[in-house]
Short mmCIF file of C-alpha atoms in Angstrom, two decimals:
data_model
loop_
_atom_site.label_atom_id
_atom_site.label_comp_id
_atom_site.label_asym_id
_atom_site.label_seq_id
_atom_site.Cartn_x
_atom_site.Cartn_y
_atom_site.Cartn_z
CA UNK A 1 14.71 -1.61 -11.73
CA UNK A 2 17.02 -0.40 -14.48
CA UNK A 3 17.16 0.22 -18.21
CA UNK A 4 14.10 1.00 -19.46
CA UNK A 5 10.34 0.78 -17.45
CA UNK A 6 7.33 -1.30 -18.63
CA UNK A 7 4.10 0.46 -19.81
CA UNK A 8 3.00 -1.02 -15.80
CA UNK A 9 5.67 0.33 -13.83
CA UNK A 10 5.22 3.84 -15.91
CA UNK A 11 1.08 3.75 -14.90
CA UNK A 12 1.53 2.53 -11.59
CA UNK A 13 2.67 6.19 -10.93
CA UNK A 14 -0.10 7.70 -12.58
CA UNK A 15 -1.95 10.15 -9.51
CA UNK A 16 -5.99 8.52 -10.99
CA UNK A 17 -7.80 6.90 -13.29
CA UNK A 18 -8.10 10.14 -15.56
CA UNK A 19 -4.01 10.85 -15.73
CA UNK A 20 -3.63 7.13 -17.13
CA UNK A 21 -5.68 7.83 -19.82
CA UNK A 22 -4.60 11.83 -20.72
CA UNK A 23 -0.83 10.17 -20.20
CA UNK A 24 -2.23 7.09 -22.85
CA UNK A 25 -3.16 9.71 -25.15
CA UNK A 26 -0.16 11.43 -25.60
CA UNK A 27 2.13 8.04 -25.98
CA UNK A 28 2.95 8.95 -29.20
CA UNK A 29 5.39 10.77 -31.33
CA UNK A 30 3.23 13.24 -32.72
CA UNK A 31 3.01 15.86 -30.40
CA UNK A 32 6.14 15.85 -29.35
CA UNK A 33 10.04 17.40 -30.35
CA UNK A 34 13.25 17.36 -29.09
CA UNK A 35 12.83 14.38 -26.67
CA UNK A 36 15.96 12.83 -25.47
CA UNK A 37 17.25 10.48 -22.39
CA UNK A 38 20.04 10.23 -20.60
CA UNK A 39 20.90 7.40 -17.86
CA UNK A 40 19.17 9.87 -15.47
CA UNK A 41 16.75 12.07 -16.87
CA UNK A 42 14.09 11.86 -20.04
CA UNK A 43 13.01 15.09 -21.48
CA UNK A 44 10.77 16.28 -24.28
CA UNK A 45 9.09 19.43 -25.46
CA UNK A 46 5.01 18.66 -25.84
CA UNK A 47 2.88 20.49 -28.15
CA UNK A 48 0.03 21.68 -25.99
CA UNK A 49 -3.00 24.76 -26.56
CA UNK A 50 -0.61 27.30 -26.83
CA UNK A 51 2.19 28.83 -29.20
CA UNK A 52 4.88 27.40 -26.88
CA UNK A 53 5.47 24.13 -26.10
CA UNK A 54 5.64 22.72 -22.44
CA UNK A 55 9.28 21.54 -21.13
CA UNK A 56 8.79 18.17 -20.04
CA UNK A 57 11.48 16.54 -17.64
CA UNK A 58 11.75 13.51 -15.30
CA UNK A 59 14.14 12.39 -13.18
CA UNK A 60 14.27 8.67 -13.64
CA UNK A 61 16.42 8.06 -10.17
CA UNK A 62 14.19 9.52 -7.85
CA UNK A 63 11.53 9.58 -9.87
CA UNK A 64 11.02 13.47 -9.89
CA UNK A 65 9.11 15.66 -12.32
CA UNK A 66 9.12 18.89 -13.80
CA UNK A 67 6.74 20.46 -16.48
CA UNK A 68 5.47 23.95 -17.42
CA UNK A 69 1.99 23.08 -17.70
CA UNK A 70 -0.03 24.67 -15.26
CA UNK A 71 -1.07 21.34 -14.09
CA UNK A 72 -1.16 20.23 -10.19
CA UNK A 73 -0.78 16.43 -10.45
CA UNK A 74 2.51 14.94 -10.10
CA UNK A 75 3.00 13.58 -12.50
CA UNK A 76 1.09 15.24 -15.13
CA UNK A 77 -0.17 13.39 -18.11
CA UNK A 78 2.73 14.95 -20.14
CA UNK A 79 5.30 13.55 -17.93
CA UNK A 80 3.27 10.17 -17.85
CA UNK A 81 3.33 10.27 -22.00
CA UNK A 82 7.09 11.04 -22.30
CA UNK A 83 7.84 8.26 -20.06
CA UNK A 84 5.10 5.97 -21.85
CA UNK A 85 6.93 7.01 -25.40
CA UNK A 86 10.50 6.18 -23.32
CA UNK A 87 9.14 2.74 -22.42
CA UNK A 88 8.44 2.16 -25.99
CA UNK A 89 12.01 2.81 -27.09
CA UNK A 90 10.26 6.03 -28.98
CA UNK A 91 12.53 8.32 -27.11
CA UNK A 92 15.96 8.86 -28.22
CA UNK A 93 19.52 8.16 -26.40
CA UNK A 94 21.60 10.95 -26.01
CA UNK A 95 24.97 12.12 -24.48
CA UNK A 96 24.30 15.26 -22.68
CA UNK A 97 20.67 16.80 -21.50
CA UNK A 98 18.85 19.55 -23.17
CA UNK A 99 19.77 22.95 -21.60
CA UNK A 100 16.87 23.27 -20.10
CA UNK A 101 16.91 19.94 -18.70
CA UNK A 102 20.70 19.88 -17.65
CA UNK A 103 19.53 23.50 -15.71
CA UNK A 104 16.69 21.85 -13.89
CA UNK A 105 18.86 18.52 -12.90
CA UNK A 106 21.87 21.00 -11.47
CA UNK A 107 19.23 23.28 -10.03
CA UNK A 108 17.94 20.06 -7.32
CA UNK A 109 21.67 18.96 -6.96
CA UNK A 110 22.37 22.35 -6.06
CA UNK A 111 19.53 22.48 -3.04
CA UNK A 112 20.62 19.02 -1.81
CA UNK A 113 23.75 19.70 -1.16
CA UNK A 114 22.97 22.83 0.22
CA UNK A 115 20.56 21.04 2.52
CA UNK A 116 23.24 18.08 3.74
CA UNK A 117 25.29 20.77 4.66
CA UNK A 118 23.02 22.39 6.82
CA UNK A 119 23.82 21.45 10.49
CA UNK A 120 21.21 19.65 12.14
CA UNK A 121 19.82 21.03 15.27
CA UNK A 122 21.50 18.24 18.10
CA UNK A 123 18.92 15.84 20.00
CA UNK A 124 18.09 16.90 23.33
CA UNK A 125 17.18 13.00 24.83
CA UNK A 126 16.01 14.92 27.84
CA UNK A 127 13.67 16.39 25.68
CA UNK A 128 12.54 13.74 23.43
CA UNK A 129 12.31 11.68 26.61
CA UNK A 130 9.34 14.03 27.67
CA UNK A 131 7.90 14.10 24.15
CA UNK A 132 7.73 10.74 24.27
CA UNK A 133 5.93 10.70 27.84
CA UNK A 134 3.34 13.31 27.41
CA UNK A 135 2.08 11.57 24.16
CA UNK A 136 1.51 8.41 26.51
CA UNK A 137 -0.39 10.67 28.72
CA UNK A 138 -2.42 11.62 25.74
CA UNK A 139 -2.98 8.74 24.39
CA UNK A 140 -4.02 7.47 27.91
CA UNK A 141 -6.81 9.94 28.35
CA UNK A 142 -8.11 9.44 24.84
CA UNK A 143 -8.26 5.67 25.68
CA UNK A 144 -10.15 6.45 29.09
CA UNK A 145 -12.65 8.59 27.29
CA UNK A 146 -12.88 5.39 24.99
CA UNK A 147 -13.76 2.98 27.18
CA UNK A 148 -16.49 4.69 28.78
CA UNK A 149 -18.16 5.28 24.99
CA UNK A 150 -17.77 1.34 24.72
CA UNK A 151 -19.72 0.62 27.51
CA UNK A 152 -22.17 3.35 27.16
CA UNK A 153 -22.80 1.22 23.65
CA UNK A 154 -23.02 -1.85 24.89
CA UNK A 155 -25.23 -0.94 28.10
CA UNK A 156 -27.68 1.56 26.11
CA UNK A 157 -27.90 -1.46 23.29
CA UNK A 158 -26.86 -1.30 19.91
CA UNK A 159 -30.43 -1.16 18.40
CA UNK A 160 -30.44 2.20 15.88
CA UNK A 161 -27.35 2.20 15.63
CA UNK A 162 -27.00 2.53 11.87
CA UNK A 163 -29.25 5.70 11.94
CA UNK A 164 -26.56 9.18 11.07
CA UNK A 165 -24.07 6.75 12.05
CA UNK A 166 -21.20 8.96 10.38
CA UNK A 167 -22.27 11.61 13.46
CA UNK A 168 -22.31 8.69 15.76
CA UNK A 169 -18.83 7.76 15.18
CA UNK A 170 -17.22 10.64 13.87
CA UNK A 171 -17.09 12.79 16.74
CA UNK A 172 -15.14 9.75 19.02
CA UNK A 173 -12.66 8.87 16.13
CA UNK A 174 -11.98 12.81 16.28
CA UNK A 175 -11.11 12.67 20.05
CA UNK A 176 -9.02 10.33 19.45
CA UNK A 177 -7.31 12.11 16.98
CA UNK A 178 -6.84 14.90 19.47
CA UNK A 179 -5.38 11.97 21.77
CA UNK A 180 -2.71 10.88 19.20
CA UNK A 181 -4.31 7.77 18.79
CA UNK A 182 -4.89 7.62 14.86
CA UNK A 183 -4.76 4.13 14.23
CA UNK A 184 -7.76 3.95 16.96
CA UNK A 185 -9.63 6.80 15.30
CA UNK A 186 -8.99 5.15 12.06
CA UNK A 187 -10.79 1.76 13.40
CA UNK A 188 -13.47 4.08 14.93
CA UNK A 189 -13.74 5.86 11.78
CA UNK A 190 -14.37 2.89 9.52
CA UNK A 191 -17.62 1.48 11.56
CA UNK A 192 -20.22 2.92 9.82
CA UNK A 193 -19.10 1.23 6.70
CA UNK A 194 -20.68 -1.84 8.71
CA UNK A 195 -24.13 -0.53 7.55
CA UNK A 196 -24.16 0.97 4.35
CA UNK A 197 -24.05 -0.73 0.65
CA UNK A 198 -20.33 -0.89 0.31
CA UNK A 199 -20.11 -3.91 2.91
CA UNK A 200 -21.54 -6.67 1.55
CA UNK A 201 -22.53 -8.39 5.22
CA UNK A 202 -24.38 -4.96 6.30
CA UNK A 203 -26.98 -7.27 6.70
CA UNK A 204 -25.15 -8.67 9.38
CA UNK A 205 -24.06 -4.90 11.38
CA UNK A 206 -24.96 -6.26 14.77
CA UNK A 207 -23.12 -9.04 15.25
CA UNK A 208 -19.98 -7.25 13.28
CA UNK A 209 -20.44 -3.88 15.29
CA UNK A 210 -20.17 -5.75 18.54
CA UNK A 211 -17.33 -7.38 17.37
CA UNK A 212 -15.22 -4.31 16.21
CA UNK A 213 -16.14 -2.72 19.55
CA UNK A 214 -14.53 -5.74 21.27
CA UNK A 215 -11.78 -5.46 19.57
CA UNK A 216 -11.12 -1.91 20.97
CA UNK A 217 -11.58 -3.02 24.15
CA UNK A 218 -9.09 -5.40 23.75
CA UNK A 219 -6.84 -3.20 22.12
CA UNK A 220 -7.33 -0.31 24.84
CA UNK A 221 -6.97 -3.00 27.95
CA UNK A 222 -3.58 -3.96 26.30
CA UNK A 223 -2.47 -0.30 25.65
CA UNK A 224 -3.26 0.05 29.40
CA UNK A 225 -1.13 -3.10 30.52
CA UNK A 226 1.99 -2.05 27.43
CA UNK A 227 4.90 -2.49 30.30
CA UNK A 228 3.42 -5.86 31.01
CA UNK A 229 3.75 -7.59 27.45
CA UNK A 230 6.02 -8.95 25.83
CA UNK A 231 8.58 -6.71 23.64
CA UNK A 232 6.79 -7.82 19.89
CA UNK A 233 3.47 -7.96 21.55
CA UNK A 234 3.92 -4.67 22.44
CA UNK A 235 5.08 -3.06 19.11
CA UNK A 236 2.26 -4.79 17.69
CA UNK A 237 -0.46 -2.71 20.21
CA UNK A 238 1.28 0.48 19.93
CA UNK A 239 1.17 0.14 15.74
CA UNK A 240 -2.59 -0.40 16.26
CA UNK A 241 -3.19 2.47 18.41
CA UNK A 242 -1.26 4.81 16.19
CA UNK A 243 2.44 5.10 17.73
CA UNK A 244 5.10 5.89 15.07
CA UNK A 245 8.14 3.77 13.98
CA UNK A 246 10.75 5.54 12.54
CA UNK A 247 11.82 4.29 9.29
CA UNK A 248 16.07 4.54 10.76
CA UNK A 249 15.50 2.23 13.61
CA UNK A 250 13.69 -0.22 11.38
CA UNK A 251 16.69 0.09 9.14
CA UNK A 252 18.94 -0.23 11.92
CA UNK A 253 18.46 -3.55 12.60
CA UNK A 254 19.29 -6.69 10.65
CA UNK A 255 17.59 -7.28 7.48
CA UNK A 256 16.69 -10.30 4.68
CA UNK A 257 18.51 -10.08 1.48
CA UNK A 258 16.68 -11.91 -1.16
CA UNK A 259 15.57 -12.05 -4.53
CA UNK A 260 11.71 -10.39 -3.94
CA UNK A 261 8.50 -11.15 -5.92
CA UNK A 262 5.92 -8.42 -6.17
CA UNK A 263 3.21 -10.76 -6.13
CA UNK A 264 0.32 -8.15 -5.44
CA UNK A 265 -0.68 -4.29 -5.01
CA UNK A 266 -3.75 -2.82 -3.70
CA UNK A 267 -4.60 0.87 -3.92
CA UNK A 268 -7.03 2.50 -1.19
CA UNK A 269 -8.19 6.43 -1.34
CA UNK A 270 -9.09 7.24 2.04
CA UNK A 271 -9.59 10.91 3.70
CA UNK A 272 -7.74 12.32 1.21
CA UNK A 273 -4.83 10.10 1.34
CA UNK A 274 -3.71 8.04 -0.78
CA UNK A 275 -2.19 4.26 0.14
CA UNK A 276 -0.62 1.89 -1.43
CA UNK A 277 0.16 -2.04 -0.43
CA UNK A 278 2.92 -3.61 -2.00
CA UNK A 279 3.18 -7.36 -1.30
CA UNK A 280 6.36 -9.17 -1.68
CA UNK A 281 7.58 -13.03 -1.29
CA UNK A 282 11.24 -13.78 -0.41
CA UNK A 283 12.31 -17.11 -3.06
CA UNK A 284 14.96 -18.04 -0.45
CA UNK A 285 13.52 -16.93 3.07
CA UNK A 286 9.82 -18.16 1.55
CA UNK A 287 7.64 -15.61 3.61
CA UNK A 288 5.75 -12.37 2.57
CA UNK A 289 6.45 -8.64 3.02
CA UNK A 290 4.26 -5.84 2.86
CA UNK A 291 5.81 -2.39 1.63
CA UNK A 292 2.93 0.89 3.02
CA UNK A 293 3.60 3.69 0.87
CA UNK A 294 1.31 6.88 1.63
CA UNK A 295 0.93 10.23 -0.66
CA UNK A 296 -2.07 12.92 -0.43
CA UNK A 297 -4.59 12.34 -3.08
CA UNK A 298 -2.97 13.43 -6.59
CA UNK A 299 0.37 13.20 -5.77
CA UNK A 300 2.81 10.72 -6.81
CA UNK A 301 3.58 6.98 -4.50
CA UNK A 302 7.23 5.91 -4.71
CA UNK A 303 8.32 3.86 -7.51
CA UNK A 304 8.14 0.14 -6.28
CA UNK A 305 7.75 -3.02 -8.43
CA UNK A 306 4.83 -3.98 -10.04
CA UNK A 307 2.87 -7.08 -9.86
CA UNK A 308 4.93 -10.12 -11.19
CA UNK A 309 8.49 -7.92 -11.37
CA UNK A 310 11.02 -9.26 -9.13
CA UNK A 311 13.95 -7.42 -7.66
CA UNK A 312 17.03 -8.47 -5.23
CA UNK A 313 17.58 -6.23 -2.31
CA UNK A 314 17.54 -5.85 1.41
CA UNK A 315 13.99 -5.73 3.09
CA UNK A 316 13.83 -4.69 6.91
CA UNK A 317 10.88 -5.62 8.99
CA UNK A 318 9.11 -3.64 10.90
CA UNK A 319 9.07 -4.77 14.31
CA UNK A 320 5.72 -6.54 15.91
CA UNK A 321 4.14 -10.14 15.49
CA UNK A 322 3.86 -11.14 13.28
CA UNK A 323 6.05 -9.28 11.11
CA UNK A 324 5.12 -8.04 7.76
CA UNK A 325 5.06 -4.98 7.03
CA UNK A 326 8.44 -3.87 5.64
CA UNK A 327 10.66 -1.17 3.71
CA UNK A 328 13.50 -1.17 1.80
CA UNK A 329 17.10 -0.63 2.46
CA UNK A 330 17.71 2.40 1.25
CA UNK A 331 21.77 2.28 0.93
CA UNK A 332 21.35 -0.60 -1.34
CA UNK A 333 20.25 -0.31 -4.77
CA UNK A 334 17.64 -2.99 -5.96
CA UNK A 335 18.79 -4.85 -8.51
CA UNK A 336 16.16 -6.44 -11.54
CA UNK A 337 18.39 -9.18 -12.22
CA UNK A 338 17.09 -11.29 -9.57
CA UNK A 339 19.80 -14.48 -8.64
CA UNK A 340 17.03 -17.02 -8.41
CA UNK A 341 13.81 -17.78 -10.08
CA UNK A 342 10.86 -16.46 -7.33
CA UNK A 343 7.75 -17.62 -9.27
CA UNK A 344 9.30 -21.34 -8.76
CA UNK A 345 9.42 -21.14 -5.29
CA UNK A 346 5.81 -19.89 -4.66
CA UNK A 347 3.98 -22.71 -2.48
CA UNK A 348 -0.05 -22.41 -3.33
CA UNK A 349 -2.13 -24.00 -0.34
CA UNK A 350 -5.61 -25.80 -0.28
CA UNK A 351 -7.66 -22.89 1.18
CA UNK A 352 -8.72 -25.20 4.58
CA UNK A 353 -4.59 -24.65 4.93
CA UNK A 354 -4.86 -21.02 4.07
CA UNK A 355 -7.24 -20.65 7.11
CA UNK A 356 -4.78 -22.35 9.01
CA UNK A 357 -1.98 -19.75 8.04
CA UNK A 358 -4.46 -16.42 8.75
CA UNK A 359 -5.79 -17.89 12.48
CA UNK A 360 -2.26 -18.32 12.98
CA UNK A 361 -1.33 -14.83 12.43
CA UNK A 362 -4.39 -13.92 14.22
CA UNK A 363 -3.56 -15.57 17.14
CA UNK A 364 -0.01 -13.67 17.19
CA UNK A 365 -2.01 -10.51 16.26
CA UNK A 366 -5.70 -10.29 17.41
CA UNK A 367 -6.15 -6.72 15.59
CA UNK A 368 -5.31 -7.58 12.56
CA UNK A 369 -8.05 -8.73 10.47
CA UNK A 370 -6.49 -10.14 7.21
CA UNK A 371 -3.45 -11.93 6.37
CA UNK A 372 -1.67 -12.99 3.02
CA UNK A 373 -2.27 -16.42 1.06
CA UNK A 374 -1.69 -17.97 -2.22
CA UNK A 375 -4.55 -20.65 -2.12
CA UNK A 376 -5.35 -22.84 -5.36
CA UNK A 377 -8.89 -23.01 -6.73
CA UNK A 378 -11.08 -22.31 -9.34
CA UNK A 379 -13.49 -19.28 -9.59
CA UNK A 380 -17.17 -19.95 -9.45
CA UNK A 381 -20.19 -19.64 -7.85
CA UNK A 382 -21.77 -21.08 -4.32
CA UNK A 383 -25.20 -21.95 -4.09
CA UNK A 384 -26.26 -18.62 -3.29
CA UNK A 385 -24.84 -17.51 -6.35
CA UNK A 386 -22.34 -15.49 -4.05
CA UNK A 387 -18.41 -15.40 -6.85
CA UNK A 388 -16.13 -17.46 -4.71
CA UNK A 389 -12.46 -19.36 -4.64
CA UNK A 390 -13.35 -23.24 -5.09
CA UNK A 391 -10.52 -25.96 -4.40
CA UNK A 392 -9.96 -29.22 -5.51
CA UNK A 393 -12.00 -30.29 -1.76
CA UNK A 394 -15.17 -27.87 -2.81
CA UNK A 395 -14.22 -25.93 0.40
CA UNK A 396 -15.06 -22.11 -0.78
CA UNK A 397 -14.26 -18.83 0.22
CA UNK A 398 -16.45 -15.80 -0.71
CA UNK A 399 -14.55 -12.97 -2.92
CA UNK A 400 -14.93 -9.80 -1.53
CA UNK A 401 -13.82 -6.19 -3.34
CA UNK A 402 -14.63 -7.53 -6.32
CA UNK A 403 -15.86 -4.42 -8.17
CA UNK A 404 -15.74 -4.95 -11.88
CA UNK A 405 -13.06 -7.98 -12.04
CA UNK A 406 -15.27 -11.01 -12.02
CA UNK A 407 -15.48 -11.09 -15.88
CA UNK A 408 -11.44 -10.55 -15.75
CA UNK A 409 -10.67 -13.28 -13.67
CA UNK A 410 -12.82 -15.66 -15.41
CA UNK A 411 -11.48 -14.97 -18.87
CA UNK A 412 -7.84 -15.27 -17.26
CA UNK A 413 -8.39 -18.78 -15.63
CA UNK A 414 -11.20 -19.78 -18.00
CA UNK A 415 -12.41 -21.86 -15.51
CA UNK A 416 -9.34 -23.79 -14.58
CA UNK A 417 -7.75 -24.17 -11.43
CA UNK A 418 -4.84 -21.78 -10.59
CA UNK A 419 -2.74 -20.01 -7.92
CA UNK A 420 -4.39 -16.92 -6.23
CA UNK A 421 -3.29 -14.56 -4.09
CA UNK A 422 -4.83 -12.34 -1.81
CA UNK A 423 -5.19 -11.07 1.51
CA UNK A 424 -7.90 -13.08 3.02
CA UNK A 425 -10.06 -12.17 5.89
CA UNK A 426 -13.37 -13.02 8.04
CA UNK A 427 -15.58 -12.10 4.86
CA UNK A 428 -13.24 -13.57 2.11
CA UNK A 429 -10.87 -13.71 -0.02
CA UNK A 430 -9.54 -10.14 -1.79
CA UNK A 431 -8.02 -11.22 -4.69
CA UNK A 432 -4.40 -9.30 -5.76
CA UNK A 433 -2.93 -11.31 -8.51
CA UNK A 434 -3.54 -15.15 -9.88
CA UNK A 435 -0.44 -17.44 -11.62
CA UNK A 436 -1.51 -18.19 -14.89
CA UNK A 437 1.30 -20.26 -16.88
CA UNK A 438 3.83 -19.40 -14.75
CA UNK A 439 2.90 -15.44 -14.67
CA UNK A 440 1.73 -13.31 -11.95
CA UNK A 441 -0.99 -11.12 -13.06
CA UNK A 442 -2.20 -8.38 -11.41
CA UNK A 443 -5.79 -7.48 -10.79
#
């Protein structure tokens, strides 16, 4: 992603809704003096309440930020309006850095290589060996303690079960914490959602609740049987129940170099942490990827493409089946001149087909619950006036997280039939992006 960023790629980076629109404010010259930009670093000095200005400075590699505003996000809206006024060509070349820049850029060069050259502490294999094993053990008991909740549910009945349910559930999903089983407690965690407003099926908590609760039986039977499966089969449990991958041995093995399409991003704010979905599709290898970026709430998500922006690099899967989720190889700059055209090669499905693709992914992965389409169709209504996909065979599937882009997607497609993607689960279709004249647009 060199030369200069978009307006999109500058926002995507924005910590909230509020930043964007403090960072929108302040996208113009007025305020600001002495701006500058190297191949490296953008600078400025902002005109704020005060007599002095604040010393604005971003590094454009990493991206890093530095500002004497007494602000907490990262980036502030200060940094997000000098990069805003860079985008728009407003901010000058020049050949060296402002002193106070140049001190701040030789400052974090200065503590990285003073902490490369600190020796690491050796492994101990012995030791990690029994790290490893006492988590298991941990993770074992947590499990126990879960299947006996489980059938306590299902033998006492699941009648009243919406009533405090946050206390109901809580207090299981935090044992399970305690057993190093987070993505378990996570699952546990998101059940009362099941009977409140923001799930538009709550009427339908029964049948749903006994479903989730099968599926962590499921999931804890095949934790209990791990040595048993099969070597993918068993990533793919231990990524449910919460095990870590490190990102080095997903880089160590081989990867796919292709020319990548960001076809889609979804935020989530969750417990204080922030998430971040990036979807990509490979033009040559013709299969998705699915980049998981986390930050705490306010701070900043790495700089990845947005929607419609290709790039050609390395992606390594993570391992599992099926495989999508994904990072980046990090010893190989991406390049945005990609060497073939990925919009061309995109391959939009009837959505009967689209099923098709997501029970197939189920079948390899019974925990997962969603799974990534482009489908063609038309938005409109069903009978019961529910907003839904439409294709050219009147098959429809209901769009769920909708929020306030119903109007949006009908003024986009005005009606007409077009590309969508999304991920698309047992409720419907989540839209992330449609193809409108050969563009991807994000939603």
């Amino acid at each position: 992603m060199g030369g200069r960023w978009s307006a999109d790629q500058v926002l995507a980076l924005a910590p909230d809704a509020s930043s964007v629109k403090a960072g929108q404010k302040l996208a113009t010259p007025t305020p600001w003096t002495g701006t500058g930009a190297t191949d490296t670093l953008v600078w400025g000095l902002c005109k704020g309440s005060g007599k002095t200005p604040y010393q604005t400075i971003v590094d454009i590699g990493a991206p890093a930020y530095k500002c004497s505003c007494p602000s907490r996000k990262f980036p502030c809206k200060h940094a997000l309006g000098l990069l805003l006024l860079w985008s728009q060509n407003e901010v000058p070349d020049a050949a060296e850095p402002a002193d106070y820049a140049a001190a701040w850029q030789a400052g974090r060069a200065d503590r990285a290589t003073k902490k490369s050259a600190e020796p690491s502490a050796p492994k101990d294999p012995d030791r990690a060996a029994k790290t490893a094993a006492q988590r298991v053990e941990r993770v074992r008991s947590g499990i126990d303690e879960l299947q006996l909740w489980l059938t306590d549910q299902v033998g006492n009945g699941l009648a009243g079960a919406e009533i405090d349910a946050y206390r109901r559930f809580d207090a299981v999903a935090a044992r399970l914490v305690d057993a190093q089983a987070p993505g378990l407690a996570t699952r546990v965690r998101r059940l009362p959602a099941l009977f409140s407003g923001v799930d538009s099926a709550a009427v339908d908590w029964p049948a749903r609740l006994l479903e989730e609760l099968g599926r962590l039986w499921s999931l804890s039977v095949a934790h209990q049987r791990l040595d048993e499966l099969p070597d993918d089969l068993a990533a793919t449990v231990r990524r449910h129940v919460g095990y870590p991958t490190a990102k080095a041995d997903v880089l160590a093995a081989d990867g796919i170099a292709d020319t990548w399409l960001c076809v889609g991003r979804r935020d989530t704010d969750e417990d204080g942490l922030l998430s971040r979905r990036t979807w990509l599709w490979g033009a040559t290898a013709r299969r998705y990827g699915m980049v998981l970026d986390y930050a705490p709430t306010g701070a900043t998500l790495p700089l990845r493409p947005v929607t419609g922006e290709a790039i050609a690099t390395t992606m390594h899967f993570y391992p599992g089946t099926p495989r999508l989720r994904c990072v980046y190889d990090d010893t190989t700059p991406p390049s945005d001149t990609p060497s073939a055209d990925p919009v061309g090669t995109l391959e939009p499905m009837t959505l009967t087909a689209a099923r098709h693709v997501r029970a197939r992914a189920i079948a390899d992965d019974p925990w997962a619950q969603t799974w990534p389409v482009l489908a063609s169709g038309r938005f409109g209504r069903t009978d019961d006036a529910t907003p839904a996909l439409i294709d050219a065979d009147t098959i429809a599937v209901p769009l769920t997280g909708l929020a306030d882009r119903w109007p949006l997607l009908l003024a986009l497609t005005g009606g007409a039939h077009v590309a969508v993607f999304g991920d698309l689960g047992p409720q419907g279709l989540d839209v992330a992006s449609v193809l409108v004249d050969g563009t991807v647009i994000g939603l």
